[in-house]
mmCIF file with all atom_site columns, C-alpha atoms in Angstrom:
data_model
loop_
_atom_site.group_PDB
_atom_site.id
_atom_site.type_symbol
_atom_site.label_atom_id
_atom_site.label_alt_id
_atom_site.label_comp_id
_atom_site.label_asym_id
_atom_site.label_entity_id
_atom_site.label_seq_id
_atom_site.pdbx_PDB_ins_code
_atom_site.Cartn_x
_atom_site.Cartn_y
_atom_site.Cartn_z
_atom_site.occupancy
_atom_site.B_iso_or_equiv
_atom_site.pdbx_formal_charge
_atom_site.auth_seq_id
_atom_site.auth_comp_id
_atom_site.auth_asym_id
_atom_site.auth_atom_id
_atom_site.pdbx_PDB_model_num
ATOM 1   C CA . GLU A 1 1   ? 104.803 77.367  98.578  1.00 0.00 ? 1   GLU A CA 1
ATOM 2   C CA . ALA A 1 2   ? 102.644 80.268  99.746  1.00 0.00 ? 2   ALA A CA 1
ATOM 3   C CA . ASP A 1 3   ? 99.016  79.452  100.508 1.00 0.00 ? 3   ASP A CA 1
ATOM 4   C CA . ILE A 1 4   ? 97.570  82.177  98.345  1.00 0.00 ? 4   ILE A CA 1
ATOM 5   C CA . TYR A 1 5   ? 95.758  81.382  95.152  1.00 0.00 ? 5   TYR A CA 1
ATOM 6   C CA . GLN A 1 6   ? 94.587  83.393  92.206  1.00 0.00 ? 6   GLN A CA 1
ATOM 7   C CA . THR A 1 7   ? 92.165  82.310  89.519  1.00 0.00 ? 7   THR A CA 1
ATOM 8   C CA . PRO A 1 8   ? 92.114  82.318  86.642  1.00 0.00 ? 8   PRO A CA 1
ATOM 9   C CA . ARG A 1 9   ? 95.813  82.324  85.668  1.00 0.00 ? 9   ARG A CA 1
ATOM 10  C CA . TYR A 1 10  ? 95.026  83.598  82.194  1.00 0.00 ? 10  TYR A CA 1
ATOM 11  C CA . LEU A 1 11  ? 91.911  85.332  80.918  1.00 0.00 ? 11  LEU A CA 1
ATOM 12  C CA . VAL A 1 12  ? 91.073  86.697  77.470  1.00 0.00 ? 12  VAL A CA 1
ATOM 13  C CA . ILE A 1 13  ? 87.788  88.545  77.256  1.00 0.00 ? 13  ILE A CA 1
ATOM 14  C CA . GLY A 1 14  ? 85.992  90.984  75.005  1.00 0.00 ? 14  GLY A CA 1
ATOM 15  C CA . THR A 1 15  ? 85.575  94.691  75.646  1.00 0.00 ? 15  THR A CA 1
ATOM 16  C CA . GLY A 1 16  ? 82.622  95.587  77.848  1.00 0.00 ? 16  GLY A CA 1
ATOM 17  C CA . LYS A 1 17  ? 82.481  92.316  79.766  1.00 0.00 ? 17  LYS A CA 1
ATOM 18  C CA . LYS A 1 18  ? 82.296  92.218  83.539  1.00 0.00 ? 18  LYS A CA 1
ATOM 19  C CA . ILE A 1 19  ? 84.989  90.130  85.171  1.00 0.00 ? 19  ILE A CA 1
ATOM 20  C CA . THR A 1 20  ? 86.032  89.104  88.647  1.00 0.00 ? 20  THR A CA 1
ATOM 21  C CA . LEU A 1 21  ? 89.551  88.017  89.509  1.00 0.00 ? 21  LEU A CA 1
ATOM 22  C CA . GLU A 1 22  ? 89.626  85.723  92.503  1.00 0.00 ? 22  GLU A CA 1
ATOM 23  C CA . CYS A 1 23  ? 92.194  85.737  95.299  1.00 0.00 ? 23  CYS A CA 1
ATOM 24  C CA . SER A 1 24  ? 92.110  83.510  98.360  1.00 0.00 ? 24  SER A CA 1
ATOM 25  C CA . GLN A 1 25  ? 94.589  82.870  101.154 1.00 0.00 ? 25  GLN A CA 1
ATOM 26  C CA . THR A 1 26  ? 94.554  80.248  103.874 1.00 0.00 ? 26  THR A CA 1
ATOM 27  C CA . MET A 1 27  ? 97.097  81.860  106.198 1.00 0.00 ? 27  MET A CA 1
ATOM 28  C CA . GLY A 1 28  ? 94.618  83.966  108.176 1.00 0.00 ? 28  GLY A CA 1
ATOM 29  C CA . HIS A 1 29  ? 96.339  87.179  107.132 1.00 0.00 ? 29  HIS A CA 1
ATOM 30  C CA . ASP A 1 30  ? 94.548  90.422  107.871 1.00 0.00 ? 30  ASP A CA 1
ATOM 31  C CA . LYS A 1 31  ? 96.227  92.433  105.137 1.00 0.00 ? 31  LYS A CA 1
ATOM 32  C CA . MET A 1 32  ? 95.630  91.808  101.464 1.00 0.00 ? 32  MET A CA 1
ATOM 33  C CA . TYR A 1 33  ? 96.749  93.727  98.398  1.00 0.00 ? 33  TYR A CA 1
ATOM 34  C CA . TRP A 1 34  ? 96.185  93.947  94.672  1.00 0.00 ? 34  TRP A CA 1
ATOM 35  C CA . TYR A 1 35  ? 99.020  95.076  92.427  1.00 0.00 ? 35  TYR A CA 1
ATOM 36  C CA . GLN A 1 36  ? 98.953  95.786  88.705  1.00 0.00 ? 36  GLN A CA 1
ATOM 37  C CA . GLN A 1 37  ? 102.166 95.006  86.893  1.00 0.00 ? 37  GLN A CA 1
ATOM 38  C CA . ASP A 1 38  ? 103.176 96.774  83.700  1.00 0.00 ? 38  ASP A CA 1
ATOM 39  C CA . PRO A 1 39  ? 104.817 94.920  80.835  1.00 0.00 ? 39  PRO A CA 1
ATOM 40  C CA . GLY A 1 40  ? 107.941 96.876  81.815  1.00 0.00 ? 40  GLY A CA 1
ATOM 41  C CA . MET A 1 41  ? 107.773 95.198  85.242  1.00 0.00 ? 41  MET A CA 1
ATOM 42  C CA . GLU A 1 42  ? 106.894 97.950  87.735  1.00 0.00 ? 42  GLU A CA 1
ATOM 43  C CA . LEU A 1 43  ? 104.251 96.961  90.295  1.00 0.00 ? 43  LEU A CA 1
ATOM 44  C CA . HIS A 1 44  ? 101.575 99.479  91.210  1.00 0.00 ? 44  HIS A CA 1
ATOM 45  C CA . LEU A 1 45  ? 99.412  99.139  94.319  1.00 0.00 ? 45  LEU A CA 1
ATOM 46  C CA . ILE A 1 46  ? 95.784  99.525  93.238  1.00 0.00 ? 46  ILE A CA 1
ATOM 47  C CA . HIS A 1 47  ? 93.824  98.245  96.262  1.00 0.00 ? 47  HIS A CA 1
ATOM 48  C CA . TYR A 1 48  ? 94.466  97.081  99.786  1.00 0.00 ? 48  TYR A CA 1
ATOM 49  C CA . SER A 1 49  ? 92.561  95.844  102.800 1.00 0.00 ? 49  SER A CA 1
ATOM 50  C CA . TYR A 1 50  ? 93.492  95.692  106.463 1.00 0.00 ? 50  TYR A CA 1
ATOM 51  C CA . GLY A 1 51  ? 90.696  93.306  107.375 1.00 0.00 ? 51  GLY A CA 1
ATOM 52  C CA . VAL A 1 52  ? 87.079  92.340  106.831 1.00 0.00 ? 52  VAL A CA 1
ATOM 53  C CA . ASN A 1 53  ? 84.949  95.213  105.532 1.00 0.00 ? 53  ASN A CA 1
ATOM 54  C CA . SER A 1 54  ? 88.069  97.361  105.061 1.00 0.00 ? 54  SER A CA 1
ATOM 55  C CA . THR A 1 55  ? 89.079  98.363  101.530 1.00 0.00 ? 55  THR A CA 1
ATOM 56  C CA . GLU A 1 56  ? 91.156  101.279 100.308 1.00 0.00 ? 56  GLU A CA 1
ATOM 57  C CA . LYS A 1 57  ? 92.407  102.497 96.967  1.00 0.00 ? 57  LYS A CA 1
ATOM 58  C CA . GLY A 1 58  ? 96.109  102.390 96.321  1.00 0.00 ? 58  GLY A CA 1
ATOM 59  C CA . ASP A 1 59  ? 98.352  104.921 94.689  1.00 0.00 ? 59  ASP A CA 1
ATOM 60  C CA . LEU A 1 60  ? 97.529  103.982 91.119  1.00 0.00 ? 60  LEU A CA 1
ATOM 61  C CA . SER A 1 61  ? 94.033  104.949 90.093  1.00 0.00 ? 61  SER A CA 1
ATOM 62  C CA . SER A 1 62  ? 92.089  101.934 88.914  1.00 0.00 ? 62  SER A CA 1
ATOM 63  C CA . GLU A 1 63  ? 88.566  101.466 87.594  1.00 0.00 ? 63  GLU A CA 1
ATOM 64  C CA . SER A 1 64  ? 88.371  98.153  89.384  1.00 0.00 ? 64  SER A CA 1
ATOM 65  C CA . THR A 1 65  ? 86.654  97.574  92.712  1.00 0.00 ? 65  THR A CA 1
ATOM 66  C CA . VAL A 1 66  ? 87.322  95.114  95.521  1.00 0.00 ? 66  VAL A CA 1
ATOM 67  C CA . SER A 1 67  ? 85.467  93.625  98.460  1.00 0.00 ? 67  SER A CA 1
ATOM 68  C CA . ARG A 1 68  ? 86.532  91.917  101.688 1.00 0.00 ? 68  ARG A CA 1
ATOM 69  C CA . ILE A 1 69  ? 83.590  90.077  103.160 1.00 0.00 ? 69  ILE A CA 1
ATOM 70  C CA . ARG A 1 70  ? 85.708  87.211  104.484 1.00 0.00 ? 70  ARG A CA 1
ATOM 71  C CA . THR A 1 71  ? 89.260  87.284  105.789 1.00 0.00 ? 71  THR A CA 1
ATOM 72  C CA . GLU A 1 72  ? 90.471  84.743  103.252 1.00 0.00 ? 72  GLU A CA 1
ATOM 73  C CA . HIS A 1 73  ? 88.883  86.204  100.138 1.00 0.00 ? 73  HIS A CA 1
ATOM 74  C CA . PHE A 1 74  ? 89.715  89.453  98.276  1.00 0.00 ? 74  PHE A CA 1
ATOM 75  C CA . PRO A 1 75  ? 88.170  89.500  94.800  1.00 0.00 ? 75  PRO A CA 1
ATOM 76  C CA . LEU A 1 76  ? 88.751  92.254  92.246  1.00 0.00 ? 76  LEU A CA 1
ATOM 77  C CA . THR A 1 77  ? 85.999  93.230  89.810  1.00 0.00 ? 77  THR A CA 1
ATOM 78  C CA . LEU A 1 78  ? 85.999  95.159  86.571  1.00 0.00 ? 78  LEU A CA 1
ATOM 79  C CA . GLU A 1 79  ? 82.449  96.164  85.642  1.00 0.00 ? 79  GLU A CA 1
ATOM 80  C CA . SER A 1 80  ? 83.267  96.857  81.995  1.00 0.00 ? 80  SER A CA 1
ATOM 81  C CA . ALA A 1 81  ? 86.629  95.678  80.739  1.00 0.00 ? 81  ALA A CA 1
ATOM 82  C CA . ARG A 1 82  ? 88.584  97.737  78.225  1.00 0.00 ? 82  ARG A CA 1
ATOM 83  C CA . PRO A 1 83  ? 91.823  97.047  76.319  1.00 0.00 ? 83  PRO A CA 1
ATOM 84  C CA . SER A 1 84  ? 93.600  99.504  78.666  1.00 0.00 ? 84  SER A CA 1
ATOM 85  C CA . HIS A 1 85  ? 92.921  97.004  81.496  1.00 0.00 ? 85  HIS A CA 1
ATOM 86  C CA . THR A 1 86  ? 95.176  94.459  79.822  1.00 0.00 ? 86  THR A CA 1
ATOM 87  C CA . SER A 1 87  ? 97.849  93.700  82.398  1.00 0.00 ? 87  SER A CA 1
ATOM 88  C CA . GLN A 1 88  ? 99.116  91.254  84.996  1.00 0.00 ? 88  GLN A CA 1
ATOM 89  C CA . TYR A 1 89  ? 97.246  91.428  88.316  1.00 0.00 ? 89  TYR A CA 1
ATOM 90  C CA . LEU A 1 90  ? 99.012  90.164  91.428  1.00 0.00 ? 90  LEU A CA 1
ATOM 91  C CA . CYS A 1 91  ? 97.345  89.501  94.757  1.00 0.00 ? 91  CYS A CA 1
ATOM 92  C CA . ALA A 1 92  ? 99.327  89.411  98.010  1.00 0.00 ? 92  ALA A CA 1
ATOM 93  C CA . SER A 1 93  ? 98.747  89.047  101.722 1.00 0.00 ? 93  SER A CA 1
ATOM 94  C CA . SER A 1 94  ? 100.672 89.635  104.932 1.00 0.00 ? 94  SER A CA 1
ATOM 95  C CA . ASP A 1 95  ? 99.952  89.421  108.622 1.00 0.00 ? 95  ASP A CA 1
ATOM 96  C CA . GLY A 1 96  ? 99.471  92.424  110.850 1.00 0.00 ? 96  GLY A CA 1
ATOM 97  C CA . GLY A 1 97  ? 103.054 93.165  111.942 1.00 0.00 ? 97  GLY A CA 1
ATOM 98  C CA . LYS A 1 98  ? 105.161 95.723  110.113 1.00 0.00 ? 98  LYS A CA 1
ATOM 99  C CA . ASP A 1 99  ? 108.285 93.551  109.882 1.00 0.00 ? 99  ASP A CA 1
ATOM 100 C CA . THR A 1 100 ? 106.598 90.850  107.900 1.00 0.00 ? 100 THR A CA 1
ATOM 101 C CA . GLU A 1 101 ? 106.873 89.641  104.361 1.00 0.00 ? 101 GLU A CA 1
ATOM 102 C CA . ALA A 1 102 ? 104.161 89.572  101.735 1.00 0.00 ? 102 ALA A CA 1
ATOM 103 C CA . PHE A 1 103 ? 103.088 86.352  100.095 1.00 0.00 ? 103 PHE A CA 1
ATOM 104 C CA . PHE A 1 104 ? 102.062 86.551  96.472  1.00 0.00 ? 104 PHE A CA 1
ATOM 105 C CA . GLY A 1 105 ? 99.747  84.527  94.304  1.00 0.00 ? 105 GLY A CA 1
ATOM 106 C CA . GLN A 1 106 ? 100.863 83.404  90.855  1.00 0.00 ? 106 GLN A CA 1
ATOM 107 C CA . GLY A 1 107 ? 99.038  86.271  89.183  1.00 0.00 ? 107 GLY A CA 1
ATOM 108 C CA . THR A 1 108 ? 96.273  86.633  86.612  1.00 0.00 ? 108 THR A CA 1
ATOM 109 C CA . ARG A 1 109 ? 97.272  87.741  83.167  1.00 0.00 ? 109 ARG A CA 1
ATOM 110 C CA . LEU A 1 110 ? 94.287  89.598  81.717  1.00 0.00 ? 110 LEU A CA 1
ATOM 111 C CA . THR A 1 111 ? 93.932  90.417  78.042  1.00 0.00 ? 111 THR A CA 1
ATOM 112 C CA . VAL A 1 112 ? 90.987  92.488  76.883  1.00 0.00 ? 112 VAL A CA 1
ATOM 113 C CA . VAL A 1 113 ? 90.378  92.375  73.139  1.00 0.00 ? 113 VAL A CA 1
ATOM 114 C CA . SER B 2 1   ? 107.770 104.776 90.705  1.00 0.00 ? 138 SER B CA 1
ATOM 115 C CA . GLN B 2 2   ? 105.800 105.048 93.917  1.00 0.00 ? 139 GLN B CA 1
ATOM 116 C CA . GLN B 2 3   ? 108.900 104.756 96.025  1.00 0.00 ? 140 GLN B CA 1
ATOM 117 C CA . GLY B 2 4   ? 112.040 104.704 93.993  1.00 0.00 ? 141 GLY B CA 1
ATOM 118 C CA . GLU B 2 5   ? 114.228 103.280 91.351  1.00 0.00 ? 142 GLU B CA 1
ATOM 119 C CA . GLU B 2 6   ? 116.357 100.226 90.901  1.00 0.00 ? 143 GLU B CA 1
ATOM 120 C CA . ASP B 2 7   ? 119.639 100.186 89.126  1.00 0.00 ? 144 ASP B CA 1
ATOM 121 C CA . PRO B 2 8   ? 120.567 98.708  86.753  1.00 0.00 ? 145 PRO B CA 1
ATOM 122 C CA . GLN B 2 9   ? 117.359 97.898  84.878  1.00 0.00 ? 146 GLN B CA 1
ATOM 123 C CA . ALA B 2 10  ? 119.038 94.846  83.412  1.00 0.00 ? 147 ALA B CA 1
ATOM 124 C CA . LEU B 2 11  ? 122.183 92.932  84.281  1.00 0.00 ? 148 LEU B CA 1
ATOM 125 C CA . SER B 2 12  ? 123.833 90.059  82.455  1.00 0.00 ? 149 SER B CA 1
ATOM 126 C CA . ILE B 2 13  ? 126.692 88.115  84.057  1.00 0.00 ? 150 ILE B CA 1
ATOM 127 C CA . GLN B 2 14  ? 128.513 84.813  83.733  1.00 0.00 ? 151 GLN B CA 1
ATOM 128 C CA . GLU B 2 15  ? 127.757 81.970  86.091  1.00 0.00 ? 152 GLU B CA 1
ATOM 129 C CA . GLY B 2 16  ? 129.994 82.176  89.151  1.00 0.00 ? 153 GLY B CA 1
ATOM 130 C CA . GLU B 2 17  ? 130.242 85.964  89.113  1.00 0.00 ? 154 GLU B CA 1
ATOM 131 C CA . ASN B 2 18  ? 128.656 88.208  91.715  1.00 0.00 ? 155 ASN B CA 1
ATOM 132 C CA . ALA B 2 19  ? 125.603 90.321  90.914  1.00 0.00 ? 156 ALA B CA 1
ATOM 133 C CA . THR B 2 20  ? 124.894 93.639  92.606  1.00 0.00 ? 157 THR B CA 1
ATOM 134 C CA . MET B 2 21  ? 121.603 95.493  92.359  1.00 0.00 ? 158 MET B CA 1
ATOM 135 C CA . ASN B 2 22  ? 120.830 98.859  93.877  1.00 0.00 ? 159 ASN B CA 1
ATOM 136 C CA . CYS B 2 23  ? 117.611 100.401 95.101  1.00 0.00 ? 160 CYS B CA 1
ATOM 137 C CA . SER B 2 24  ? 116.818 103.972 96.029  1.00 0.00 ? 161 SER B CA 1
ATOM 138 C CA . TYR B 2 25  ? 113.686 105.146 97.793  1.00 0.00 ? 162 TYR B CA 1
ATOM 139 C CA . LYS B 2 26  ? 112.066 108.444 98.664  1.00 0.00 ? 163 LYS B CA 1
ATOM 140 C CA . THR B 2 27  ? 110.455 108.432 102.110 1.00 0.00 ? 164 THR B CA 1
ATOM 141 C CA . SER B 2 28  ? 111.136 107.162 105.622 1.00 0.00 ? 165 SER B CA 1
ATOM 142 C CA . ILE B 2 29  ? 110.673 103.433 105.935 1.00 0.00 ? 166 ILE B CA 1
ATOM 143 C CA . ASN B 2 30  ? 110.041 100.764 108.557 1.00 0.00 ? 167 ASN B CA 1
ATOM 144 C CA . ASN B 2 31  ? 111.904 98.138  106.581 1.00 0.00 ? 168 ASN B CA 1
ATOM 145 C CA . LEU B 2 32  ? 113.113 97.271  103.110 1.00 0.00 ? 169 LEU B CA 1
ATOM 146 C CA . GLN B 2 33  ? 112.531 93.913  101.487 1.00 0.00 ? 170 GLN B CA 1
ATOM 147 C CA . TRP B 2 34  ? 113.844 92.171  98.397  1.00 0.00 ? 171 TRP B CA 1
ATOM 148 C CA . TYR B 2 35  ? 111.742 89.887  96.250  1.00 0.00 ? 172 TYR B CA 1
ATOM 149 C CA . ARG B 2 36  ? 112.391 87.672  93.264  1.00 0.00 ? 173 ARG B CA 1
ATOM 150 C CA . GLN B 2 37  ? 110.050 87.070  90.339  1.00 0.00 ? 174 GLN B CA 1
ATOM 151 C CA . ASN B 2 38  ? 110.478 84.327  87.790  1.00 0.00 ? 175 ASN B CA 1
ATOM 152 C CA . SER B 2 39  ? 109.055 85.127  84.392  1.00 0.00 ? 176 SER B CA 1
ATOM 153 C CA . GLY B 2 40  ? 105.291 85.615  84.455  1.00 0.00 ? 177 GLY B CA 1
ATOM 154 C CA . ARG B 2 41  ? 104.825 84.407  88.007  1.00 0.00 ? 178 ARG B CA 1
ATOM 155 C CA . GLY B 2 42  ? 104.253 85.836  91.484  1.00 0.00 ? 179 GLY B CA 1
ATOM 156 C CA . LEU B 2 43  ? 106.921 87.344  93.679  1.00 0.00 ? 180 LEU B CA 1
ATOM 157 C CA . VAL B 2 44  ? 108.820 85.416  96.321  1.00 0.00 ? 181 VAL B CA 1
ATOM 158 C CA . HIS B 2 45  ? 110.272 87.081  99.401  1.00 0.00 ? 182 HIS B CA 1
ATOM 159 C CA . LEU B 2 46  ? 114.060 86.837  99.755  1.00 0.00 ? 183 LEU B CA 1
ATOM 160 C CA . ILE B 2 47  ? 115.168 88.956  102.687 1.00 0.00 ? 184 ILE B CA 1
ATOM 161 C CA . LEU B 2 48  ? 114.033 91.800  104.970 1.00 0.00 ? 185 LEU B CA 1
ATOM 162 C CA . ILE B 2 49  ? 116.213 94.458  106.572 1.00 0.00 ? 186 ILE B CA 1
ATOM 163 C CA . ARG B 2 50  ? 114.854 96.767  109.246 1.00 0.00 ? 187 ARG B CA 1
ATOM 164 C CA . SER B 2 51  ? 115.463 100.494 109.194 1.00 0.00 ? 188 SER B CA 1
ATOM 165 C CA . ASN B 2 52  ? 117.841 100.236 112.189 1.00 0.00 ? 189 ASN B CA 1
ATOM 166 C CA . GLU B 2 53  ? 119.951 97.531  110.536 1.00 0.00 ? 190 GLU B CA 1
ATOM 167 C CA . ARG B 2 54  ? 122.837 98.186  108.151 1.00 0.00 ? 191 ARG B CA 1
ATOM 168 C CA . GLU B 2 55  ? 123.631 94.764  106.745 1.00 0.00 ? 192 GLU B CA 1
ATOM 169 C CA . LYS B 2 56  ? 122.036 91.357  106.604 1.00 0.00 ? 193 LYS B CA 1
ATOM 170 C CA . HIS B 2 57  ? 123.025 87.986  105.144 1.00 0.00 ? 194 HIS B CA 1
ATOM 171 C CA . SER B 2 58  ? 121.042 84.990  104.005 1.00 0.00 ? 195 SER B CA 1
ATOM 172 C CA . GLY B 2 59  ? 122.898 82.206  102.209 1.00 0.00 ? 196 GLY B CA 1
ATOM 173 C CA . ARG B 2 60  ? 124.414 83.736  99.075  1.00 0.00 ? 197 ARG B CA 1
ATOM 174 C CA . LEU B 2 61  ? 122.501 86.989  99.578  1.00 0.00 ? 198 LEU B CA 1
ATOM 175 C CA . ARG B 2 62  ? 123.889 90.092  101.251 1.00 0.00 ? 199 ARG B CA 1
ATOM 176 C CA . VAL B 2 63  ? 121.764 93.193  101.712 1.00 0.00 ? 200 VAL B CA 1
ATOM 177 C CA . THR B 2 64  ? 122.922 96.593  102.877 1.00 0.00 ? 201 THR B CA 1
ATOM 178 C CA . LEU B 2 65  ? 120.826 99.579  103.888 1.00 0.00 ? 202 LEU B CA 1
ATOM 179 C CA . ASP B 2 66  ? 121.917 103.219 104.124 1.00 0.00 ? 203 ASP B CA 1
ATOM 180 C CA . THR B 2 67  ? 119.006 105.230 105.488 1.00 0.00 ? 204 THR B CA 1
ATOM 181 C CA . SER B 2 68  ? 120.955 108.503 105.225 1.00 0.00 ? 205 SER B CA 1
ATOM 182 C CA . LYS B 2 69  ? 121.206 107.998 101.467 1.00 0.00 ? 206 LYS B CA 1
ATOM 183 C CA . LYS B 2 70  ? 117.850 106.221 101.215 1.00 0.00 ? 207 LYS B CA 1
ATOM 184 C CA . SER B 2 71  ? 119.446 103.366 99.351  1.00 0.00 ? 208 SER B CA 1
ATOM 185 C CA . SER B 2 72  ? 119.946 99.620  99.555  1.00 0.00 ? 209 SER B CA 1
ATOM 186 C CA . SER B 2 73  ? 121.916 97.046  97.638  1.00 0.00 ? 210 SER B CA 1
ATOM 187 C CA . LEU B 2 74  ? 121.458 93.332  97.059  1.00 0.00 ? 211 LEU B CA 1
ATOM 188 C CA . LEU B 2 75  ? 124.518 91.218  96.364  1.00 0.00 ? 212 LEU B CA 1
ATOM 189 C CA . ILE B 2 76  ? 124.166 87.679  95.047  1.00 0.00 ? 213 ILE B CA 1
ATOM 190 C CA . THR B 2 77  ? 127.463 85.840  95.277  1.00 0.00 ? 214 THR B CA 1
ATOM 191 C CA . ALA B 2 78  ? 128.606 82.958  93.081  1.00 0.00 ? 215 ALA B CA 1
ATOM 192 C CA . SER B 2 79  ? 125.627 83.319  90.783  1.00 0.00 ? 216 SER B CA 1
ATOM 193 C CA . ARG B 2 80  ? 123.951 80.340  89.141  1.00 0.00 ? 217 ARG B CA 1
ATOM 194 C CA . ALA B 2 81  ? 121.855 80.046  86.009  1.00 0.00 ? 218 ALA B CA 1
ATOM 195 C CA . ALA B 2 82  ? 118.867 79.381  88.287  1.00 0.00 ? 219 ALA B CA 1
ATOM 196 C CA . ASP B 2 83  ? 119.276 82.902  89.726  1.00 0.00 ? 220 ASP B CA 1
ATOM 197 C CA . THR B 2 84  ? 118.014 84.299  86.419  1.00 0.00 ? 221 THR B CA 1
ATOM 198 C CA . ALA B 2 85  ? 114.910 86.301  87.367  1.00 0.00 ? 222 ALA B CA 1
ATOM 199 C CA . SER B 2 86  ? 113.699 89.816  88.086  1.00 0.00 ? 223 SER B CA 1
ATOM 200 C CA . TYR B 2 87  ? 114.552 91.266  91.482  1.00 0.00 ? 224 TYR B CA 1
ATOM 201 C CA . PHE B 2 88  ? 112.519 93.942  93.232  1.00 0.00 ? 225 PHE B CA 1
ATOM 202 C CA . CYS B 2 89  ? 113.087 96.011  96.323  1.00 0.00 ? 226 CYS B CA 1
ATOM 203 C CA . ALA B 2 90  ? 110.048 96.993  98.353  1.00 0.00 ? 227 ALA B CA 1
ATOM 204 C CA . THR B 2 91  ? 109.692 99.443  101.193 1.00 0.00 ? 228 THR B CA 1
ATOM 205 C CA . ARG B 2 92  ? 107.214 99.288  104.028 1.00 0.00 ? 229 ARG B CA 1
ATOM 206 C CA . THR B 2 93  ? 106.273 102.770 105.086 1.00 0.00 ? 230 THR B CA 1
ATOM 207 C CA . GLY B 2 94  ? 104.600 104.286 108.120 1.00 0.00 ? 231 GLY B CA 1
ATOM 208 C CA . ALA B 2 95  ? 101.250 103.624 106.498 1.00 0.00 ? 232 ALA B CA 1
ATOM 209 C CA . ASN B 2 96  ? 102.265 100.000 106.502 1.00 0.00 ? 233 ASN B CA 1
ATOM 210 C CA . ASN B 2 97  ? 101.773 99.416  102.799 1.00 0.00 ? 234 ASN B CA 1
ATOM 211 C CA . LEU B 2 98  ? 104.427 97.793  100.641 1.00 0.00 ? 235 LEU B CA 1
ATOM 212 C CA . PHE B 2 99  ? 105.727 99.772  97.673  1.00 0.00 ? 236 PHE B CA 1
ATOM 213 C CA . PHE B 2 100 ? 107.893 98.252  94.983  1.00 0.00 ? 237 PHE B CA 1
ATOM 214 C CA . GLY B 2 101 ? 110.739 99.552  92.888  1.00 0.00 ? 238 GLY B CA 1
ATOM 215 C CA . THR B 2 102 ? 111.049 99.183  89.148  1.00 0.00 ? 239 THR B CA 1
ATOM 216 C CA . GLY B 2 103 ? 112.997 95.933  89.251  1.00 0.00 ? 240 GLY B CA 1
ATOM 217 C CA . THR B 2 104 ? 116.251 94.606  87.846  1.00 0.00 ? 241 THR B CA 1
ATOM 218 C CA . ARG B 2 105 ? 116.261 91.818  85.274  1.00 0.00 ? 242 ARG B CA 1
ATOM 219 C CA . LEU B 2 106 ? 119.175 89.517  86.023  1.00 0.00 ? 243 LEU B CA 1
ATOM 220 C CA . THR B 2 107 ? 120.411 87.041  83.439  1.00 0.00 ? 244 THR B CA 1
ATOM 221 C CA . VAL B 2 108 ? 123.054 84.533  84.492  1.00 0.00 ? 245 VAL B CA 1
ATOM 222 C CA . ILE B 2 109 ? 124.742 82.915  81.522  1.00 0.00 ? 246 ILE B CA 1
ATOM 223 C CA . PRO B 2 110 ? 125.817 79.294  82.061  1.00 0.00 ? 247 PRO B CA 1
#
């Protein structure tokens, strides 16, 4: 089992609410990622971080924001949730080498009503 | 897709048969990786092949890589019902991020 955890697993919230999806890893990995997964399966990179105080936007534009104040923690925040944000959000981490695998959390399935 | 396509989108086979999935990508890569996802859960890494490798084996898995055609294939031999899942290829590029394909849904019928 990978030591990367996401909470909550499922979240149903009303439009306009602010939410934070939590992601923590205990492997000491420098690199962390957030992916958004469509119902049709494709994963889109929305944010990544190469270390503390480093955050970058991915290739899919997202209204969410992230922070990386501690190595082990990479939360994702939506200031005002909308139904279009309904999706599965997957957090992953990997160490610094290029020939390394990514470890994924179990995902957060977000539904905005 | 950010990097490429997987083919087929869905595959249904009988237990004991072999399953082959293909992946195409668009840019130069450092390596290509295959992952498995059970329904509604996170992805699990299966195997990694470097850009200077052509074939790699791990248990019942065989991966090939053709950098001239920018394509890879994953072969699962002697499939089992427990192999039912979605399978994704992912490429690690010069920028060191990991980009995923569109996935293949594999169903193995007991």
